[in-house]
XYZ file of N, CA, C and O in Angstrom:
552
model
N 27.106 -5.482 -5.045
C 26.803 -4.150 -5.517
C 26.713 -3.217 -4.319
O 26.475 -3.662 -3.208
N 26.852 -1.948 -4.574
C 26.777 -0.955 -3.506
C 25.360 -0.426 -3.379
O 24.499 -0.677 -4.210
N 25.137 0.343 -2.335
C 23.785 0.777 -1.983
C 23.113 1.585 -3.094
O 21.925 1.418 -3.362
N 23.853 2.452 -3.761
C 23.274 3.257 -4.829
C 22.785 2.411 -5.987
O 21.710 2.653 -6.543
N 23.577 1.414 -6.365
C 23.182 0.532 -7.466
C 21.952 -0.289 -7.078
O 21.025 -0.449 -7.867
N 21.943 -0.810 -5.853
C 20.793 -1.588 -5.406
C 19.538 -0.722 -5.397
O 18.475 -1.150 -5.865
N 19.650 0.482 -4.894
C 18.501 1.388 -4.861
C 17.983 1.651 -6.268
O 16.769 1.600 -6.510
N 18.876 1.892 -7.188
C 18.476 2.155 -8.564
C 17.800 0.943 -9.182
O 16.740 1.049 -9.798
N 18.388 -0.213 -9.002
C 17.827 -1.440 -9.588
C 16.490 -1.809 -8.959
O 15.631 -2.377 -9.621
N 16.316 -1.477 -7.694
C 15.067 -1.802 -6.992
C 14.012 -0.712 -7.160
O 12.867 -0.884 -6.751
N 14.404 0.422 -7.735
C 13.458 1.517 -7.921
C 13.088 2.212 -6.624
O 11.950 2.610 -6.420
N 14.080 2.369 -5.750
C 13.832 3.014 -4.466
C 14.993 3.948 -4.148
O 15.776 4.269 -5.032
N 15.086 4.381 -2.910
C 16.145 5.305 -2.530
C 17.103 4.649 -1.545
O 16.750 3.679 -0.873
N 18.285 5.212 -1.433
C 19.246 4.699 -0.454
C 18.718 4.910 0.965
O 18.960 4.084 1.843
N 17.977 5.968 1.171
C 17.391 6.224 2.490
C 16.431 5.097 2.876
O 16.410 4.640 4.023
N 15.619 4.664 1.916
C 14.695 3.555 2.170
C 15.461 2.289 2.508
O 15.092 1.563 3.435
N 16.544 2.036 1.788
C 17.340 0.836 2.059
C 17.931 0.875 3.461
O 17.931 -0.134 4.170
N 18.404 2.026 3.868
C 18.941 2.152 5.232
C 17.844 1.928 6.273
O 18.083 1.323 7.319
N 16.663 2.408 5.970
C 15.534 2.193 6.877
C 15.212 0.700 6.985
O 15.000 0.177 8.084
N 15.167 0.009 5.844
C 14.915 -1.432 5.868
C 15.993 -2.154 6.663
O 15.704 -3.107 7.386
N 17.222 -1.706 6.539
C 18.307 -2.291 7.341
C 18.036 -2.077 8.827
O 18.193 -2.995 9.630
N 17.625 -0.884 9.193
C 17.386 -0.584 10.605
C 16.226 -1.407 11.159
O 16.184 -1.689 12.359
N 15.312 -1.809 10.301
C 14.169 -2.639 10.719
C 14.476 -4.133 10.638
O 13.639 -4.964 10.951
N 15.681 -4.470 10.164
C 16.079 -5.863 10.087
C 15.542 -6.611 8.883
O 15.608 -7.841 8.830
N 15.033 -5.894 7.893
C 14.510 -6.539 6.694
C 15.572 -6.737 5.622
O 15.425 -7.589 4.748
N 16.585 -5.961 5.682
C 17.678 -6.040 4.714
C 18.967 -6.245 5.496
O 19.212 -5.543 6.475
N 19.774 -7.220 5.088
C 21.002 -7.483 5.853
C 22.001 -6.336 5.744
O 22.035 -5.614 4.751
N 22.786 -6.184 6.786
C 23.841 -5.174 6.806
C 25.173 -5.886 6.643
O 25.604 -6.614 7.529
N 25.774 -5.696 5.485
C 27.103 -6.249 5.225
C 27.983 -5.119 4.725
O 27.528 -4.269 3.969
N 29.203 -5.132 5.174
C 30.129 -4.087 4.738
C 31.396 -4.721 4.181
O 31.894 -5.711 4.701
N 31.894 -4.095 3.144
C 33.164 -4.516 2.558
C 34.301 -3.998 3.444
O 34.078 -3.216 4.376
N 35.505 -4.396 3.143
C 36.663 -3.959 3.923
C 36.815 -2.442 3.921
O 37.307 -1.862 4.888
N 36.375 -1.814 2.843
C 36.479 -0.355 2.746
C 35.344 0.368 3.488
O 35.270 1.594 3.470
N 34.420 -0.385 4.116
C 33.334 0.200 4.890
C 32.046 0.419 4.116
O 31.032 0.786 4.703
N 32.074 0.215 2.814
C 30.864 0.390 2.006
C 29.906 -0.773 2.234
O 30.326 -1.916 2.387
N 28.622 -0.454 2.205
C 27.610 -1.505 2.262
C 27.691 -2.307 0.963
O 27.848 -1.721 -0.108
N 27.499 -3.620 1.094
C 27.489 -4.466 -0.099
C 26.231 -5.314 -0.121
O 25.720 -5.720 0.931
N 25.743 -5.551 -1.330
C 24.507 -6.304 -1.533
C 24.695 -7.260 -2.698
O 25.586 -7.096 -3.526
N 23.780 -8.235 -2.765
C 23.839 -9.189 -3.878
C 22.447 -9.339 -4.495
O 21.497 -8.656 -4.094
N 22.330 -10.244 -5.442
C 21.059 -10.449 -6.146
C 19.960 -10.918 -5.186
O 18.793 -10.604 -5.369
N 20.337 -11.668 -4.167
C 19.360 -12.105 -3.166
C 18.720 -10.922 -2.450
O 17.520 -10.941 -2.141
N 19.519 -9.901 -2.185
C 18.994 -8.694 -1.543
C 18.017 -7.974 -2.467
O 17.000 -7.435 -2.017
N 18.315 -7.992 -3.753
C 17.406 -7.389 -4.731
C 16.075 -8.146 -4.722
O 15.006 -7.528 -4.757
N 16.120 -9.472 -4.639
C 14.890 -10.275 -4.563
C 14.088 -9.906 -3.312
O 12.862 -9.809 -3.363
N 14.776 -9.703 -2.183
C 14.085 -9.300 -0.953
C 13.347 -7.984 -1.175
O 12.181 -7.835 -0.797
N 14.037 -7.039 -1.773
C 13.431 -5.722 -2.016
C 12.253 -5.818 -2.975
O 11.229 -5.151 -2.781
N 12.395 -6.625 -4.002
C 11.291 -6.785 -4.952
C 10.075 -7.390 -4.263
O 8.940 -6.982 -4.511
N 10.314 -8.340 -3.356
C 9.217 -8.945 -2.602
C 8.539 -7.899 -1.720
O 7.316 -7.788 -1.693
N 9.334 -7.124 -1.006
C 8.795 -6.085 -0.126
C 7.973 -5.081 -0.934
O 6.846 -4.737 -0.577
N 8.518 -4.616 -2.032
C 7.833 -3.597 -2.843
C 6.529 -4.132 -3.433
O 5.522 -3.433 -3.463
N 6.541 -5.373 -3.897
C 5.323 -5.964 -4.451
C 4.237 -6.037 -3.390
O 3.086 -5.647 -3.635
N 4.602 -6.505 -2.204
C 3.621 -6.604 -1.131
C 3.114 -5.229 -0.705
O 1.918 -5.048 -0.452
N 3.993 -4.257 -0.650
C 3.553 -2.903 -0.293
C 2.625 -2.333 -1.363
O 1.673 -1.627 -1.039
N 2.882 -2.647 -2.620
C 1.973 -2.217 -3.688
C 0.583 -2.816 -3.504
O -0.413 -2.229 -3.905
N 0.517 -4.007 -2.894
C -0.760 -4.672 -2.610
C -1.417 -4.146 -1.337
O -2.506 -4.581 -0.981
N -0.745 -3.237 -0.628
C -1.321 -2.664 0.579
C -0.825 -3.272 1.879
O -1.336 -2.957 2.948
N 0.162 -4.135 1.816
C 0.731 -4.708 3.030
C 1.613 -3.658 3.698
O 2.331 -2.927 3.012
N 1.549 -3.572 5.022
C 2.466 -2.660 5.686
C 3.831 -3.342 5.809
O 3.972 -4.542 5.564
N 4.824 -2.577 6.162
C 6.198 -3.076 6.152
C 6.370 -4.294 7.061
O 7.026 -5.264 6.692
N 5.772 -4.258 8.226
C 5.926 -5.382 9.158
C 5.285 -6.657 8.612
O 5.763 -7.763 8.879
N 4.227 -6.512 7.835
C 3.580 -7.683 7.244
C 4.457 -8.367 6.201
O 4.229 -9.522 5.854
N 5.473 -7.678 5.706
C 6.359 -8.287 4.708
C 7.417 -9.178 5.349
O 8.048 -9.985 4.667
N 7.603 -9.050 6.653
C 8.687 -9.777 7.337
C 8.655 -11.283 7.111
O 9.692 -11.883 6.801
N 7.508 -11.979 7.243
C 7.527 -13.426 7.013
C 7.968 -13.810 5.601
O 8.618 -14.832 5.404
N 7.645 -12.983 4.629
C 8.034 -13.252 3.252
C 9.554 -13.098 3.092
O 10.208 -13.908 2.432
N 10.094 -12.059 3.714
C 11.542 -11.826 3.685
C 12.253 -12.970 4.397
O 13.240 -13.516 3.891
N 11.744 -13.365 5.563
C 12.352 -14.470 6.305
C 12.318 -15.754 5.501
O 13.268 -16.543 5.536
N 11.248 -15.965 4.772
C 11.108 -17.163 3.939
C 12.171 -17.178 2.839
O 12.824 -18.200 2.606
N 12.375 -16.052 2.187
C 13.415 -15.963 1.154
C 14.798 -16.160 1.759
O 15.631 -16.879 1.195
N 15.021 -15.539 2.906
C 16.321 -15.680 3.566
C 16.606 -17.126 3.964
O 17.754 -17.536 4.038
N 15.551 -17.880 4.245
C 15.714 -19.283 4.637
C 16.040 -20.167 3.438
O 16.275 -21.361 3.597
N 16.047 -19.575 2.252
C 16.437 -20.314 1.062
C 15.294 -20.826 0.214
O 15.514 -21.532 -0.767
N 14.084 -20.459 0.549
C 12.940 -20.887 -0.265
C 12.945 -20.111 -1.586
O 13.351 -18.951 -1.629
N 12.479 -20.741 -2.648
C 12.509 -20.068 -3.955
C 11.546 -18.895 -4.057
O 11.745 -18.000 -4.873
N 10.505 -18.889 -3.225
C 9.536 -17.790 -3.235
C 9.237 -17.393 -1.796
O 9.212 -18.240 -0.902
N 8.996 -16.128 -1.595
C 8.751 -15.619 -0.257
C 7.410 -16.016 0.318
O 7.165 -15.848 1.510
N 6.541 -16.545 -0.526
C 5.223 -16.915 -0.027
C 5.031 -18.423 0.075
O 3.916 -18.908 0.116
N 6.129 -19.165 0.158
C 6.015 -20.623 0.245
C 6.148 -21.142 1.672
O 6.209 -22.346 1.882
N 6.160 -20.265 2.655
C 6.279 -20.661 4.061
C 4.935 -20.486 4.776
O 4.148 -19.613 4.408
N 4.688 -21.288 5.799
C 3.419 -21.180 6.534
C 3.140 -19.781 7.081
O 1.989 -19.327 7.034
N 4.139 -19.096 7.585
C 3.919 -17.752 8.133
C 3.473 -16.774 7.040
O 2.628 -15.907 7.283
N 4.024 -16.922 5.852
C 3.634 -16.059 4.733
C 2.189 -16.344 4.332
O 1.408 -15.414 4.070
N 1.837 -17.603 4.291
C 0.470 -17.973 3.929
C -0.525 -17.429 4.957
O -1.612 -16.974 4.594
N -0.134 -17.442 6.225
C -1.000 -16.886 7.274
C -1.214 -15.393 7.065
O -2.326 -14.879 7.258
N -0.158 -14.683 6.667
C -0.298 -13.240 6.403
C -1.214 -13.018 5.208
O -2.080 -12.132 5.231
N -1.061 -13.823 4.152
C -1.968 -13.720 3.000
C -3.421 -13.914 3.438
O -4.306 -13.156 3.051
N -3.665 -14.946 4.240
C -5.036 -15.220 4.690
C -5.604 -14.049 5.495
O -6.752 -13.641 5.299
N -4.808 -13.530 6.406
C -5.257 -12.408 7.233
C -5.537 -11.171 6.366
O -6.555 -10.506 6.531
N -4.642 -10.887 5.433
C -4.819 -9.716 4.564
C -6.052 -9.881 3.681
O -6.813 -8.937 3.477
N -6.266 -11.098 3.180
C -7.438 -11.345 2.347
C -8.722 -11.136 3.151
O -9.684 -10.540 2.655
N -8.724 -11.552 4.411
C -9.872 -11.306 5.284
C -10.109 -9.819 5.481
O -11.265 -9.351 5.453
N -9.044 -9.071 5.689
C -9.167 -7.618 5.841
C -9.735 -6.985 4.575
O -10.605 -6.113 4.641
N -9.228 -7.418 3.429
C -9.700 -6.856 2.158
C -11.166 -7.193 1.919
O -11.941 -6.344 1.475
N -11.560 -8.446 2.221
C -12.958 -8.830 2.056
C -13.859 -7.991 2.955
O -14.943 -7.574 2.540
N -13.420 -7.721 4.194
C -14.207 -6.889 5.102
C -14.334 -5.469 4.558
O -15.419 -4.869 4.610
N -13.241 -4.928 4.030
C -13.289 -3.577 3.445
C -14.217 -3.525 2.234
O -14.967 -2.562 2.061
N -14.166 -4.559 1.416
C -15.051 -4.612 0.249
C -16.498 -4.623 0.704
O -17.351 -3.916 0.151
N -16.796 -5.396 1.741
C -18.152 -5.429 2.281
C -18.592 -4.067 2.785
O -19.727 -3.640 2.548
N -17.695 -3.390 3.502
C -18.017 -2.053 3.998
C -18.263 -1.089 2.844
O -19.208 -0.287 2.878
N -17.433 -1.154 1.832
C -17.591 -0.259 0.677
C -18.887 -0.556 -0.075
O -19.562 0.369 -0.541
N -19.234 -1.833 -0.189
C -20.499 -2.169 -0.853
C -21.685 -1.617 -0.067
O -22.637 -1.104 -0.652
N -21.606 -1.702 1.256
C -22.677 -1.168 2.106
C -22.787 0.354 1.934
O -23.892 0.896 1.788
N -21.654 1.036 1.951
C -21.650 2.493 1.767
C -22.183 2.843 0.385
O -22.981 3.777 0.227
N -21.798 2.091 -0.627
C -22.271 2.341 -1.989
C -23.794 2.203 -2.068
O -24.468 3.024 -2.699
N -24.329 1.187 -1.420
C -25.779 0.992 -1.404
C -26.468 2.173 -0.730
O -27.483 2.687 -1.231
N -25.928 2.636 0.398
C -26.508 3.774 1.119
C -26.445 5.054 0.291
O -27.417 5.816 0.228
N -25.311 5.287 -0.338
C -25.176 6.494 -1.173
C -26.137 6.419 -2.351
O -26.777 7.421 -2.715
N -26.270 5.244 -2.945
C -27.217 5.072 -4.052
C -28.646 5.366 -3.613
O -29.413 6.009 -4.342
N -29.018 4.898 -2.423
C -30.360 5.163 -1.901
C -30.556 6.659 -1.643
O -31.622 7.218 -1.940
N -29.553 7.311 -1.081
C -29.632 8.758 -0.832
C -29.757 9.520 -2.142
O -30.511 10.491 -2.239
N -29.016 9.106 -3.144
C -29.082 9.748 -4.452
C -30.472 9.587 -5.052
O -31.051 10.558 -5.553
N -31.020 8.389 -4.996
C -32.360 8.151 -5.552
C -33.392 9.018 -4.840
O -34.268 9.615 -5.476
N -33.318 9.110 -3.492
C -34.238 9.949 -2.731
C -34.083 11.408 -3.128
O -35.065 12.112 -3.380
N -32.833 11.868 -3.216
C -32.574 13.272 -3.550
C -33.051 13.601 -4.960
O -33.621 14.678 -5.197
N -32.853 12.705 -5.904
C -33.315 12.950 -7.277
C -34.836 12.991 -7.334
O -35.406 13.825 -8.047
N -35.485 12.127 -6.570
C -36.944 12.118 -6.547
C -37.479 13.426 -5.981
O -38.394 14.033 -6.532
N -36.889 13.876 -4.872
C -37.316 15.130 -4.268
C -37.018 16.316 -5.176
O -37.803 17.256 -5.260
N -35.883 16.290 -5.850
C -35.510 17.404 -6.728
C -36.417 17.488 -7.940
O -36.648 18.582 -8.472
N -36.958 16.346 -8.372
C -37.808 16.365 -9.569
C -39.263 16.714 -9.243
O -40.029 17.055 -10.128
N -39.641 16.623 -7.979
C -41.025 16.934 -7.584
C -41.229 18.443 -7.544
O -40.339 19.198 -7.150
N -42.400 18.857 -7.967
C -42.739 20.275 -7.888
C -43.013 20.629 -6.427
O -43.671 19.880 -5.720
N -42.493 21.731 -5.982
C -42.736 22.192 -4.623
C -43.875 23.199 -4.669
O -43.684 24.348 -5.065
N -45.078 22.789 -4.265
C -46.224 23.715 -4.368
C -46.104 24.879 -3.388
O -45.764 24.688 -2.231
N -46.352 26.071 -3.895
C -46.435 27.249 -3.060
C -45.132 27.789 -2.516
O -45.123 28.689 -1.704
N -44.023 27.264 -2.944
C -42.774 27.757 -2.398
C -41.795 28.156 -3.486
O -41.957 27.803 -4.644
N -40.784 28.936 -3.100
C -39.779 29.338 -4.085
C -38.881 28.154 -4.449
O -38.788 27.189 -3.712
N -38.282 28.269 -5.575
C -37.304 27.256 -5.998
C -36.166 27.219 -4.998
O -35.692 28.267 -4.547
N -35.705 26.054 -4.607
C -34.541 26.004 -3.710
C -33.311 26.560 -4.416
O -33.184 26.447 -5.630
N -32.447 27.200 -3.649
C -31.229 27.774 -4.222
C -30.080 26.823 -3.960
O -29.619 26.702 -2.846
N -29.671 26.144 -4.974
C -28.555 25.211 -4.867
C -27.258 25.937 -5.190
O -27.237 26.858 -5.999
N -26.178 25.515 -4.568
C -24.887 26.173 -4.759
C -24.467 26.205 -6.223
O -23.937 27.189 -6.696
N -24.710 25.122 -6.935
C -24.261 25.073 -8.325
C -25.118 25.948 -9.241
O -24.690 26.319 -10.311
N -26.342 26.243 -8.812
C -27.240 27.061 -9.633
C -27.420 28.468 -9.064
O -28.317 29.181 -9.418
N -26.596 28.827 -8.154
C -26.700 30.105 -7.449
C -26.561 31.280 -8.428
O -25.648 31.352 -9.201
N -27.533 32.174 -8.359
C -27.453 33.407 -9.134
C -27.569 34.545 -8.153
O -28.485 34.577 -7.339
N -26.674 35.459 -8.218
C -26.659 36.597 -7.294
C -27.846 37.495 -7.580
O -28.049 37.959 -8.688
N -28.705 37.756 -6.543
C -29.892 38.597 -6.704
C -29.596 40.085 -6.506
O -30.497 40.907 -6.627
N -28.413 40.445 -6.176
C -28.109 41.854 -5.904
C -27.732 42.597 -7.135
O -27.484 42.161 -8.172
């Protein structure tokens, strides 16, 4: 198939395919007439790349999976290098989840403090002027 058909079937653009070629992720083959040619295996490579990118993998992290498919394995994640990338990415995600949980706990504590202070009567002072409750005194 030609580049336009591959792009359409993969749900991407010809520009993206050329970029993947320049990065060595997609093979460069040309027919006698000079047109780029692709096959179903190339579509599988693109589907693997897109799936991993949807999961948050950067383009370079997809390389072991592409290499695994190119080596003839039925799945891009059946090679040791691919499994290592999965492990590393899972560690990164677990660390991010931990950070987000910590931030969530802090924000929850700040909210509880702010709600408590907002509900307390302020003796001897004017009501605080909050942006959302602002009324023009002029």
